[in-house]
Amino acid sequence: MKILKKLLQSNLTYFFLFIFLFLYVVFFTKIIKYESNYGDGPLTIRGKVIKYSVSEEKISFIIMAQEKIQVIYYWQNDEKWVNSFQIGSEVVVKGTLSTPKRNSIPNTFNYQKYLYTNNIYKIMQAESIQIEGKKIDLLSFVKNWIYRRAQANDYLKLFVVGDKSSLDSEVYNSFKNCGVAHLLAVSGMHVSIFVAILEHLLKYVNKTNRSVFIAIFLIFYAYVVNFSASILRVVIFFILNLFNKRLGLKLCNKKILFLTAFVMLLANPFFVYQIGFIYSFITVLSLFIIKKYLKGNYFLDIIIISFWALLFTLPITVNINYEINLLTFLSNLVLIPLVTYFLYPFALICFVLPFLLPVFVFFINIMESFVLFIGSFSGLLINIPRLNIVFIVVYYLLLFLEVHYNLKIYLVLSILIILFTKISVRLDNNYYLHFFDVGQGDSCLLISPYHKEVVLIDTGGIISYNKKSKYFVSDNIILYLKSIGITKVKTLLLTHGDYDHMGEAINLVENFNVEKVIFNCGEFNELEQDLIKVLGKKKIPYYSCIKELNIDDNKLYFLNNKDYGNENDNSSVIYTELNNHKFLFMGDAGVEVEEDLIEKYNLKDIDVLKVGHHGSKTSSSKSFIDEIDPEYSIISVGKNNRYGHPNNSVLDNLDDSKIYRTDQDGSIMFEINKDKLKIETCSP
C-alpha cells in the first residue's frame, strides 16, 4: 500500500501514464480501423433495442445485433406496436443498410465520425419492425419505467434522462447563441445536486455505507442515461475519491480527475473525440485550477467561475459555433443558479410528484423567454474563424501561464491571438469558388481577394422540416461562412425562382447578414414574391434583370436577358474571368438558350463550367459543349435523385472535360490564383 501511495503521489507517475494513454488512444482510434460486419443493401436484422427516441414523424433507435446499428423508421401515429416498443425489446427489422455519410460541406457536423466514435458503422432505413416478445430484464424494465414517466415534458425528459431530442430547435439554437447550451446536458453540475440530495436523505446512515449506496445509485443512473461521458466522469471521480479517502492516499482533485480520464479512455478511447467528454473535463479542470481566485461570495464566485470556464472552453466553443456571445456572462449568471439549484431539483420532484408539472412548465417558460430574448441580440455575437492546432496550443499555454504565474497579460495576448485569427483570413489575395453539396439543388460561393466581396449564387432547397425540428442546408452554408471568418454576404444572386435554387433564401436572409439580392429576368413567381416580402421587412434592396455586377476589380456578366416564358430558360447565365481563368454558370438554362449564347458571345475555352440543369438532357448539348470546351465541369446533383440526373448523354458530351459531381465528390472548392486552379473536394 505504501508503494502504491508513493507511486500515485509522484508527478513522474502521471507523466508516464499520460504518455502511455496518448499512445493507447492513438493506436486504438487512429491506427486500428474498425469496419462493419454487414454490407450495404437490403437486410433483415434481429437485435435488442438499447436506446430509442420517438418524434412526430419517426422513431429512431439503436439495436445491438452483431454490432450496434442505428435504425430510422418513419411511422404513422396509428402504429399500434409503438406503445409496446421499449429498451430491451427483441426486434426484427427489415430495411436497407448503408454506410453513414460524413459532412460534405467543410467545417460542419460530421455524422459519420459521430457514429464511428460511438461504435456505430451502419445505419438502416427500416421498412418494417416486428417486436419478438415482451420479456425484458429487470434493469431494462426499470429504465423503461423511468423513460416513460419522463415523457410528460420535454425538459423533464432532458433533466431526468438526458434526452434533448424533443426540444424545439429555435429554443436550442438560442441556448447555443447565449453560450449556455451546456445547461441542456445532464452533467456533473446537475449530478452534484443529485448527490447533495442523496447525502441529505441518507444523513443518518454511517458515512461509509452512505458513500457506497450513492456510488451504486450513480452507476445505475449512468446506465439510465446510456453512460454519457459527462455522467461517467462524475461517477468514476466519486468512486476514485471514495477510495482516495478510505485508503488515505491524499491525492489532490487534479490527480483524481486525471485518473478518471485514464479509466474512461482505457475503457473507451473514442471518448476523447466526444464533445461531452472534452467539455466536462476542461470545465472541471478549470474549477480546480482557479479555486484560488474564489472569494467566498456566491454571486461573485459565479461570475469568476463563468469567466474562467468560458476562457478554458473558448477554443472548443469556437470550433463548434465559430462565434461567442458577449452576453454569455449575463446568461450564465442568471441561468446557472436557476437551472442547477431550482429547475433541475424541481424536475426530480416533478418526476416523483407529477401533479406539480404545471408549476414546472411555468418556470420553464420564463427561462425560455429569457433565453430567446438574450439570443435575439445577434449584434452581440462575435465571429471567430476556425482555430488551427497551433493557435489552440499557444492559447492554452498562455492560459496556464496566466493562472499559475499571475502574469496579468493573458487577456491582452488572448485578444491579440483572436484578432490575428480574424485578420489572417483577410490576408489572402486569391479568389475562391465553392460549389456546395446541397442535394438536388444549386449553391455556389464566390469570395474575392481579402474577403472584400462575398457572392452567393443560389441557396439550394430545404432538406427536412417538422414542427419541432427544422433542418436547412443553408444552416450548414452559414456555419461554413462563419468558420472562414465571413459574417456578411454582399450579394445573394438567385439564378431563377425554382425551389431547388432559392428555397433556402428566406432562411438565409433571416439568419445571416445579406446586403442585397439579385433576381433573374422575367416575372416574379410566388416563391420570389414571398422572399421579396421578407426583404421589404428587413430593408434589404433587391434588383432584377441586370447586365453586369462589379466584383472587386472584375465583373460578373449576365448573358441571358431574354424572356423565354419559363423559369429554367430564364435562368441568369453568368460569365466571369478571375485571375485569367474563365467561368460560366448556366443555372437551369436549356438547349435553346445555349444556341442563343453561341450566336451572341465568344465563349471558347471555358476553364470551369457549372453544368446547366444538374446534368439534365435538356441542357449541355454536344454542339454547345464542343464550342465552349470546358476544362472542368461541375454538376450539382442529389445522390440517387428521382430525375436520373446527370443524364448519360450529357456525361458523354462532357467526356473531354474533368467532371466533378456533388453527389460523388461533395462540395468542390477552387482556389484561383494567377498560375493555376487548386481543387479540393469534401466527399460525403
XYZ file of C-alpha atoms in Angstrom:
684
model
C 0.000 0.000 0.000
C 2.878 2.380 0.815
C 4.395 1.707 -2.627
C 1.049 2.389 -4.325
C 0.632 5.574 -2.298
C 4.097 6.803 -3.297
C 3.537 5.984 -6.949
C 0.183 7.769 -7.064
C 1.584 10.843 -5.358
C 4.561 11.115 -7.706
C 4.232 13.541 -10.634
C 6.550 11.314 -12.647
C 3.945 8.524 -12.481
C 1.353 10.759 -14.108
C 3.816 11.791 -16.809
C 4.383 8.154 -17.821
C 0.655 7.385 -17.509
C -0.067 10.315 -19.836
C 2.461 9.096 -22.429
C 1.004 5.581 -22.238
C -2.560 6.904 -22.517
C -1.665 9.076 -25.513
C -0.121 6.133 -27.390
C -3.015 3.872 -26.370
C -5.657 6.294 -27.697
C -3.760 6.928 -30.942
C -3.291 3.194 -31.549
C -6.908 2.196 -30.940
C -8.557 5.181 -32.637
C -6.193 6.142 -35.462
C -4.065 3.121 -36.374
C -6.687 0.392 -35.984
C -9.597 0.850 -38.396
C -12.966 -0.621 -37.464
C -15.427 -1.853 -40.043
C -18.933 -3.225 -40.010
C -19.732 -6.947 -40.150
C -22.529 -6.072 -42.563
C -22.525 -4.875 -46.144
C -24.778 -2.222 -47.669
C -28.142 -3.188 -49.107
C -31.461 -4.835 -48.155
C -31.270 -6.929 -44.984
C -33.327 -8.299 -42.110
C -31.662 -7.979 -38.695
C -32.658 -9.287 -35.278
C -31.372 -7.378 -32.276
C -32.080 -5.863 -28.889
C -33.116 -2.217 -28.505
C -30.599 -0.329 -26.360
C -31.767 3.258 -26.964
C -34.656 4.979 -28.743
C -36.466 8.267 -29.228
C -39.866 8.952 -30.788
C -40.839 12.116 -32.653
C -43.946 13.125 -34.599
C -42.599 11.684 -37.834
C -40.185 8.890 -36.954
C -38.792 6.542 -34.375
C -35.020 6.439 -34.134
C -33.321 3.682 -32.185
C -30.133 1.671 -31.774
C -30.162 -2.111 -31.735
C -27.410 -4.481 -30.706
C -27.065 -7.349 -33.190
C -23.602 -8.483 -34.306
C -22.796 -4.811 -33.681
C -24.678 -1.610 -32.913
C -26.939 -0.413 -35.749
C -28.649 2.988 -35.942
C -32.193 2.472 -37.248
C -34.614 5.118 -38.523
C -38.242 4.307 -39.215
C -40.766 6.851 -40.495
C -44.060 5.903 -38.951
C -47.692 6.917 -38.695
C -49.452 7.674 -35.413
C -51.688 4.631 -35.870
C -48.744 2.190 -35.491
C -50.093 0.002 -32.678
C -46.749 -1.517 -31.707
C -45.159 1.828 -30.757
C -46.590 1.767 -27.234
C -45.021 -1.629 -26.598
C -41.663 -0.582 -28.057
C -39.108 -0.317 -25.267
C -35.477 -0.702 -24.283
C -34.530 -4.365 -24.054
C -37.124 -5.453 -26.636
C -36.073 -8.094 -29.142
C -36.976 -6.752 -32.583
C -36.722 -7.918 -36.170
C -36.044 -5.006 -38.504
C -36.288 -5.192 -42.280
C -34.760 -2.424 -44.327
C -31.757 -1.131 -46.227
C -28.352 -0.820 -44.611
C -25.960 1.928 -45.678
C -22.732 3.497 -44.554
C -23.397 6.845 -42.834
C -22.262 9.882 -44.779
C -19.745 12.347 -43.484
C -20.182 16.091 -43.869
C -19.977 17.190 -47.500
C -19.650 20.888 -46.587
C -16.383 21.625 -44.750
C -16.304 22.585 -41.058
C -19.823 21.290 -40.373
C -21.136 18.374 -38.320
C -19.641 15.035 -39.368
C -22.387 12.448 -38.776
C -20.198 9.539 -39.874
C -17.461 10.457 -37.403
C -20.021 10.984 -34.635
C -21.439 7.482 -35.131
C -17.973 5.965 -35.570
C -16.842 7.322 -32.197
C -19.937 5.675 -30.731
C -19.013 2.317 -32.344
C -21.769 2.535 -34.965
C -20.708 1.833 -38.547
C -24.047 1.290 -40.337
C -27.455 2.920 -40.420
C -30.678 1.290 -41.549
C -33.682 2.869 -43.193
C -36.351 0.488 -41.874
C -39.331 -0.676 -43.912
C -40.940 -2.760 -41.163
C -40.397 -3.533 -37.485
C -41.623 -6.581 -35.620
C -41.364 -6.966 -31.828
C -40.390 -10.533 -30.887
C -41.733 -10.956 -27.380
C -42.144 -8.594 -24.449
C -39.856 -10.192 -21.844
C -37.058 -7.884 -20.767
C -34.542 -7.932 -17.912
C -35.138 -6.102 -14.632
C -32.713 -3.245 -15.323
C -34.322 -2.586 -18.705
C -37.765 -2.706 -17.084
C -36.779 -0.029 -14.549
C -35.099 2.075 -17.247
C -38.233 1.924 -19.422
C -40.388 2.937 -16.482
C -38.184 5.969 -15.878
C -38.169 6.880 -19.576
C -41.935 6.642 -19.919
C -42.548 8.664 -16.775
C -40.176 11.352 -18.014
C -42.068 11.697 -21.322
C -44.583 14.031 -19.674
C -42.493 17.091 -20.590
C -39.555 17.809 -22.887
C -37.498 19.384 -20.094
C -38.422 16.659 -17.640
C -37.070 14.181 -20.173
C -33.983 16.356 -20.610
C -33.134 16.754 -16.920
C -34.040 13.240 -15.780
C -32.760 11.020 -18.604
C -30.582 13.428 -20.591
C -32.670 13.253 -23.787
C -32.919 16.632 -25.553
C -34.136 15.251 -28.897
C -37.623 16.742 -28.404
C -36.528 20.302 -27.674
C -37.673 22.958 -30.113
C -34.812 23.759 -32.498
C -35.326 27.533 -32.159
C -35.030 27.343 -28.381
C -31.987 25.075 -28.566
C -30.276 27.441 -31.018
C -30.980 30.332 -28.633
C -29.268 28.401 -25.819
C -26.279 27.954 -28.163
C -26.272 31.641 -29.107
C -26.287 32.562 -25.422
C -23.342 30.262 -24.743
C -25.289 28.164 -22.214
C -26.113 25.038 -24.240
C -24.075 23.081 -21.679
C -27.012 23.501 -19.289
C -29.071 21.275 -21.612
C -26.800 18.289 -20.959
C -27.068 16.352 -17.723
C -23.612 16.937 -16.321
C -21.554 16.876 -13.172
C -23.064 20.178 -12.094
C -26.529 18.611 -12.086
C -25.396 15.328 -10.561
C -23.656 17.183 -7.723
C -27.095 18.440 -6.731
C -28.377 14.880 -7.040
C -25.604 13.690 -4.720
C -26.318 16.506 -2.254
C -29.991 15.447 -2.121
C -28.992 11.829 -1.511
C -26.489 12.922 1.147
C -29.264 14.790 2.918
C -31.752 11.904 2.660
C -29.147 9.452 3.996
C -27.641 11.711 6.645
C -28.442 9.206 9.421
C -26.641 6.361 7.622
C -22.951 5.944 8.508
C -20.549 7.674 6.128
C -19.083 4.524 4.543
C -22.432 2.885 3.789
C -23.799 6.205 2.557
C -20.937 6.630 0.099
C -21.274 3.049 -1.152
C -25.021 3.459 -1.643
C -24.537 6.735 -3.537
C -21.850 5.139 -5.728
C -24.180 2.247 -6.616
C -27.000 4.676 -7.318
C -24.764 6.808 -9.568
C -23.675 3.725 -11.533
C -27.334 2.888 -12.114
C -28.053 6.481 -13.124
C -25.162 6.329 -15.603
C -26.848 3.237 -17.069
C -30.149 5.128 -17.343
C -28.521 7.961 -19.332
C -26.603 5.470 -21.512
C -23.230 6.068 -19.864
C -22.776 9.550 -21.261
C -19.236 10.863 -20.871
C -20.163 13.746 -18.561
C -22.040 11.437 -16.171
C -19.371 8.733 -16.247
C -16.852 11.394 -15.295
C -18.876 12.216 -12.169
C -19.422 8.560 -11.237
C -15.807 7.465 -11.659
C -14.487 10.594 -9.946
C -16.824 9.956 -6.998
C -15.706 6.324 -6.685
C -11.991 7.160 -7.026
C -12.356 9.936 -4.467
C -14.056 7.441 -2.165
C -11.027 5.129 -2.454
C -8.737 8.126 -2.039
C -10.297 8.910 1.337
C -10.682 5.305 2.512
C -7.071 4.370 1.669
C -5.602 7.671 2.843
C -3.879 8.324 -0.495
C -4.186 12.108 -0.104
C -4.422 12.723 -3.846
C -5.393 16.199 -4.995
C -8.502 16.726 -7.125
C -6.462 17.280 -10.303
C -4.769 13.889 -9.964
C -8.098 12.173 -9.298
C -9.517 13.907 -12.370
C -6.604 12.609 -14.461
C -7.136 9.076 -13.141
C -10.819 9.424 -14.007
C -9.922 10.301 -17.598
C -7.383 7.456 -17.625
C -10.003 4.883 -16.597
C -12.596 6.207 -19.066
C -10.200 6.258 -22.012
C -8.880 2.796 -21.201
C -12.465 1.557 -21.337
C -13.343 3.561 -24.459
C -10.537 5.536 -26.167
C -13.123 7.131 -28.505
C -14.376 9.253 -25.604
C -11.523 11.643 -26.411
C -13.369 12.710 -29.590
C -16.710 13.352 -27.880
C -17.577 16.957 -27.100
C -19.286 15.956 -23.836
C -16.053 14.366 -22.592
C -13.878 17.317 -23.626
C -16.194 19.986 -22.209
C -16.755 18.087 -18.980
C -13.078 17.583 -18.175
C -11.879 21.019 -19.252
C -14.621 22.751 -17.275
C -13.941 20.771 -14.101
C -10.187 21.201 -14.508
C -10.700 24.944 -14.784
C -12.625 24.912 -11.488
C -9.785 23.105 -9.730
C -7.144 25.392 -11.218
C -8.834 28.735 -10.467
C -10.034 27.779 -6.985
C -7.585 30.323 -5.523
C -9.486 33.143 -7.243
C -12.792 32.419 -5.488
C -13.890 34.978 -2.903
C -16.463 33.084 -0.855
C -19.283 35.297 -2.155
C -21.800 33.192 -4.080
C -22.712 35.694 -6.824
C -19.156 36.964 -7.208
C -17.892 33.376 -7.444
C -20.479 32.570 -10.125
C -19.069 35.444 -12.207
C -15.487 34.286 -11.613
C -16.301 30.647 -12.419
C -18.266 31.614 -15.544
C -15.430 33.857 -16.704
C -12.697 31.234 -16.322
C -14.849 28.369 -17.607
C -15.543 30.458 -20.717
C -11.813 31.090 -21.222
C -10.896 27.428 -20.748
C -13.563 26.182 -23.151
C -13.266 29.027 -25.683
C -11.281 27.110 -28.370
C -13.768 24.215 -28.277
C -16.757 26.551 -28.418
C -15.196 28.500 -31.288
C -14.515 25.365 -33.328
C -18.149 24.274 -32.929
C -20.090 27.520 -33.314
C -17.416 29.891 -34.732
C -18.742 32.692 -32.560
C -19.133 33.802 -28.957
C -21.832 35.926 -27.322
C -20.864 38.992 -25.285
C -23.878 38.303 -23.061
C -22.620 34.842 -22.095
C -21.587 36.108 -18.657
C -25.045 37.540 -18.018
C -26.673 34.342 -19.277
C -24.508 32.192 -17.022
C -25.074 34.480 -14.059
C -28.845 34.055 -14.368
C -29.217 30.551 -15.791
C -26.593 28.514 -13.917
C -28.176 29.041 -10.483
C -31.696 28.910 -11.953
C -31.141 25.550 -13.660
C -28.727 23.976 -11.184
C -30.370 24.905 -7.906
C -34.003 25.246 -8.894
C -35.159 23.758 -12.206
C -33.079 20.573 -12.050
C -34.103 19.697 -8.452
C -37.679 20.709 -9.286
C -37.601 18.341 -12.274
C -36.653 15.492 -9.930
C -39.522 16.454 -7.621
C -41.970 16.572 -10.567
C -40.763 13.163 -11.651
C -41.878 11.820 -8.254
C -44.895 14.146 -7.906
C -46.283 14.707 -11.440
C -49.132 16.955 -10.253
C -46.526 19.739 -9.816
C -45.717 19.664 -13.525
C -47.806 22.796 -14.427
C -45.717 24.844 -11.972
C -42.536 23.411 -13.507
C -43.759 24.345 -17.001
C -44.462 27.905 -15.801
C -40.845 28.400 -14.733
C -39.567 26.664 -17.861
C -41.500 29.189 -19.962
C -39.841 32.033 -18.042
C -36.418 30.529 -18.702
C -37.176 30.037 -22.407
C -38.420 33.626 -22.735
C -35.207 34.905 -21.169
C -33.044 32.735 -23.445
C -34.966 33.746 -26.574
C -34.652 37.405 -25.556
C -30.892 37.216 -24.970
C -30.418 35.089 -28.097
C -32.167 37.723 -30.217
C -29.249 40.142 -29.769
C -27.375 38.848 -32.790
C -25.283 42.038 -32.877
C -23.528 40.865 -29.717
C -22.264 37.687 -31.388
C -18.561 37.890 -32.232
C -17.400 35.713 -35.092
C -14.089 33.876 -34.640
C -12.897 31.745 -37.572
C -11.918 28.125 -37.066
C -8.766 27.842 -34.940
C -5.961 25.568 -36.051
C -3.967 23.420 -33.642
C -1.094 25.933 -33.387
C -3.416 28.699 -32.156
C -5.070 26.336 -29.695
C -1.737 25.185 -28.212
C -0.487 28.779 -27.871
C -3.813 29.820 -26.349
C -3.746 27.152 -23.626
C -0.048 27.740 -22.956
C -0.778 31.402 -22.266
C -3.807 30.488 -20.190
C -1.884 28.120 -17.905
C 0.978 30.604 -17.567
C -1.539 33.248 -16.535
C -3.206 31.008 -13.940
C -0.001 29.671 -12.403
C 2.191 32.790 -12.531
C -0.445 35.522 -12.462
C 1.218 37.339 -15.359
C -1.744 39.674 -15.857
C -1.034 39.781 -19.600
C -3.111 36.773 -20.630
C -6.207 38.707 -21.653
C -4.174 41.084 -23.807
C -2.350 38.233 -25.532
C -5.563 36.220 -25.952
C -7.289 39.173 -27.570
C -4.297 39.583 -29.879
C -4.479 35.886 -30.839
C -8.213 36.131 -31.560
C -7.711 39.324 -33.559
C -4.919 37.688 -35.538
C -7.173 34.740 -36.460
C -9.761 37.216 -37.750
C -7.203 39.279 -39.618
C -5.267 36.331 -41.055
C -8.225 35.128 -43.147
C -8.326 38.572 -44.771
C -4.700 38.477 -45.888
C -5.360 36.011 -48.692
C -5.159 37.567 -52.165
C -6.688 34.608 -54.059
C -10.221 34.182 -55.375
C -12.198 31.216 -54.084
C -15.146 29.410 -55.601
C -17.088 26.810 -53.630
C -19.756 24.603 -55.188
C -21.718 23.364 -52.176
C -23.309 19.948 -51.939
C -26.953 20.897 -51.327
C -28.519 17.701 -52.603
C -30.736 18.108 -55.666
C -30.150 21.827 -55.992
C -27.561 24.521 -56.651
C -25.472 26.786 -54.439
C -22.127 28.393 -55.202
C -19.988 30.791 -53.164
C -17.589 33.311 -54.718
C -15.022 35.026 -52.468
C -12.802 37.801 -53.778
C -9.258 38.569 -52.515
C -9.061 39.738 -48.890
C -12.743 38.823 -48.448
C -13.763 42.172 -49.925
C -16.665 40.645 -51.882
C -18.750 37.611 -50.998
C -21.313 36.481 -53.557
C -23.634 33.518 -53.019
C -25.166 32.194 -56.241
C -28.342 30.257 -55.304
C -29.080 28.642 -51.942
C -30.365 25.115 -52.553
C -33.678 23.949 -51.069
C -34.982 22.754 -47.692
C -33.815 19.278 -46.678
C -36.346 18.465 -43.970
C -38.952 20.159 -41.817
C -41.298 19.240 -38.999
C -42.994 21.061 -36.156
C -40.194 20.599 -33.615
C -37.092 20.341 -35.736
C -36.180 22.277 -38.843
C -33.059 21.389 -40.769
C -31.991 23.746 -43.529
C -28.990 23.070 -45.695
C -28.369 26.828 -45.628
C -27.622 26.460 -41.893
C -24.562 24.475 -42.934
C -23.648 27.117 -45.506
C -23.942 29.791 -42.800
C -21.817 27.703 -40.432
C -19.159 27.309 -43.108
C -19.147 31.046 -43.824
C -18.608 31.757 -40.131
C -15.841 29.151 -39.936
C -13.791 31.062 -42.518
C -14.469 34.468 -40.972
C -17.289 35.658 -43.242
C -20.127 37.456 -41.475
C -21.851 39.063 -44.481
C -22.954 38.034 -47.958
C -22.642 41.190 -50.039
C -24.726 39.805 -52.908
C -27.214 36.951 -52.933
C -27.683 36.118 -56.590
C -30.655 33.914 -57.464
C -30.385 32.483 -60.968
C -34.137 31.779 -61.110
C -37.192 31.153 -58.985
C -37.206 27.336 -58.729
C -37.285 25.878 -55.246
C -34.082 23.849 -55.613
C -32.175 27.059 -56.380
C -33.736 29.572 -53.970
C -35.772 27.517 -51.469
C -33.321 28.416 -48.683
C -33.203 32.139 -49.463
C -35.682 33.207 -46.764
C -33.877 31.201 -44.082
C -30.596 32.722 -45.215
C -31.685 36.381 -45.158
C -33.440 35.901 -41.800
C -30.397 34.316 -40.158
C -27.439 35.958 -41.848
C -26.369 39.433 -42.922
C -27.244 39.828 -46.619
C -26.593 43.221 -48.213
C -28.556 42.898 -51.475
C -30.396 40.335 -53.610
C -30.445 39.984 -57.400
C -33.159 38.137 -59.337
C -33.191 36.936 -62.950
C -35.275 38.367 -65.789
C -38.979 37.617 -66.111
C -41.976 37.937 -63.819
C -41.633 37.136 -60.110
C -43.215 33.812 -59.194
C -44.865 33.071 -55.845
C -41.632 31.891 -54.202
C -39.805 35.044 -55.274
C -42.693 37.221 -54.078
C -42.551 35.571 -50.630
C -38.852 36.393 -50.444
C -39.469 39.990 -51.560
C -41.875 40.454 -48.619
C -39.127 39.354 -46.212
C -36.610 41.623 -47.944
C -39.008 44.542 -47.502
C -39.356 43.903 -43.759
C -35.587 43.700 -43.359
C -34.987 46.679 -45.682
C -32.731 44.655 -47.977
C -32.631 46.117 -51.528
C -33.210 43.843 -54.495
C -32.745 44.113 -58.259
C -33.685 42.058 -61.298
C -32.576 41.545 -64.888
C -29.254 43.336 -64.535
C -26.500 43.080 -67.160
C -23.367 43.152 -65.046
C -22.166 43.267 -61.450
C -18.871 44.679 -60.182
C -16.914 42.198 -58.073
C -13.803 43.862 -56.724
C -11.711 44.573 -59.850
C -13.743 42.154 -62.001
C -17.273 41.882 -63.293
C -19.951 39.226 -63.421
C -21.638 39.400 -66.819
C -25.285 38.323 -67.103
C -25.573 36.894 -70.617
C -29.247 35.925 -70.638
C -31.624 38.902 -70.663
C -34.328 37.388 -72.863
C -37.710 36.259 -71.509
C -38.223 32.661 -72.673
C -41.521 32.243 -70.829
C -40.322 29.650 -68.291
C -38.170 29.777 -65.153
C -35.472 27.352 -66.317
C -34.681 29.128 -69.584
C -34.999 32.485 -67.859
C -32.090 31.479 -65.608
C -29.341 34.050 -65.210
C -26.352 32.781 -67.169
C -23.234 34.293 -65.625
C -19.774 34.667 -67.131
C -16.683 35.991 -65.396
C -12.898 35.915 -65.562
C -10.984 35.566 -62.286
C -7.192 35.777 -62.387
C -7.289 34.998 -66.121
C -9.461 31.889 -65.618
C -12.860 31.750 -67.376
C -16.008 30.667 -65.509
C -19.515 30.046 -66.843
C -22.585 29.396 -64.657
C -25.556 28.030 -66.592
C -28.300 27.864 -63.929
C -31.035 25.643 -65.404
C -30.860 27.153 -68.892
C -31.701 24.725 -71.705
C -30.576 23.989 -75.252
C -32.430 26.945 -76.812
C -30.591 29.361 -74.531
C -27.296 27.631 -75.297
C -27.854 28.160 -79.033
C -28.554 31.852 -78.486
C -25.431 32.213 -76.343
C -23.211 30.662 -79.037
C -24.599 33.062 -81.632
C -24.227 36.134 -79.450
C -20.979 35.599 -77.498
C -17.489 34.185 -77.908
C -17.361 31.618 -75.121
C -14.446 29.436 -76.124
C -12.043 27.657 -73.775
C -14.029 27.905 -70.566
C -11.941 26.811 -67.579
C -14.820 25.942 -65.220
C -18.407 25.240 -66.295
C -21.250 24.947 -63.821
C -23.266 22.479 -65.892
C -26.844 23.511 -66.655
C -29.886 21.919 -65.002
C -27.987 19.357 -62.868
C -26.852 17.420 -65.930
C -30.315 17.049 -67.442
C -30.514 16.123 -71.127
C -32.436 19.383 -71.689
C -29.097 21.193 -71.352
C -25.429 20.739 -72.264
C -25.928 19.857 -75.928
C -22.918 18.448 -77.735
C -22.642 21.477 -80.015
C -22.615 23.827 -77.011
C -20.042 21.794 -75.057
C -17.837 21.447 -78.131
C -18.000 25.211 -78.618
C -17.089 26.244 -75.046
C -14.717 23.275 -74.486
C -14.663 23.340 -70.642
C -11.600 22.061 -68.798
C -13.598 21.347 -65.605
C -17.330 20.670 -65.363
C -19.272 20.879 -62.112
C -22.571 19.021 -61.823
C -24.619 19.932 -58.744
C -26.909 16.971 -58.218
C -28.535 14.928 -55.461
C -27.491 11.344 -54.812
C -29.894 8.784 -56.326
C -32.247 11.595 -57.362
C -35.599 10.677 -58.914
C -34.841 12.577 -62.137
C -31.955 10.357 -63.162
C -29.552 13.319 -63.233
C -26.958 13.522 -64.642
C -28.053 12.033 -67.942
C -25.621 9.647 -69.635
C -25.739 11.607 -72.887
C -24.597 14.729 -71.014
C -21.749 12.797 -69.411
C -20.747 11.641 -72.893
C -20.810 15.220 -74.172
C -18.525 16.236 -71.283
C -16.144 13.341 -71.864
C -13.185 15.611 -72.678
C -13.746 17.618 -69.514
C -12.759 16.718 -65.937
C -16.148 16.155 -64.258
C -16.867 16.825 -60.583
C -20.246 15.842 -59.120
C -21.580 16.931 -55.757
C -23.321 13.575 -55.240
C -19.960 11.803 -55.512
C -17.388 14.442 -54.596
C -19.367 16.507 -52.102
C -18.580 20.212 -52.108
C -15.939 21.261 -54.641
C -13.594 24.123 -53.741
C -11.464 26.068 -56.224
C -8.579 28.254 -55.093
C -7.968 30.615 -58.002
C -4.571 32.212 -58.328
C -2.835 33.579 -61.421
C -0.867 30.425 -62.120
C -3.361 27.620 -61.670
C -6.564 26.324 -60.167
C -6.176 24.346 -56.950
C -9.103 21.963 -56.414
C -10.271 20.269 -53.200
C -13.342 18.164 -52.524
C -15.264 17.250 -49.376
C -16.537 13.792 -50.273
C -19.590 12.533 -48.354
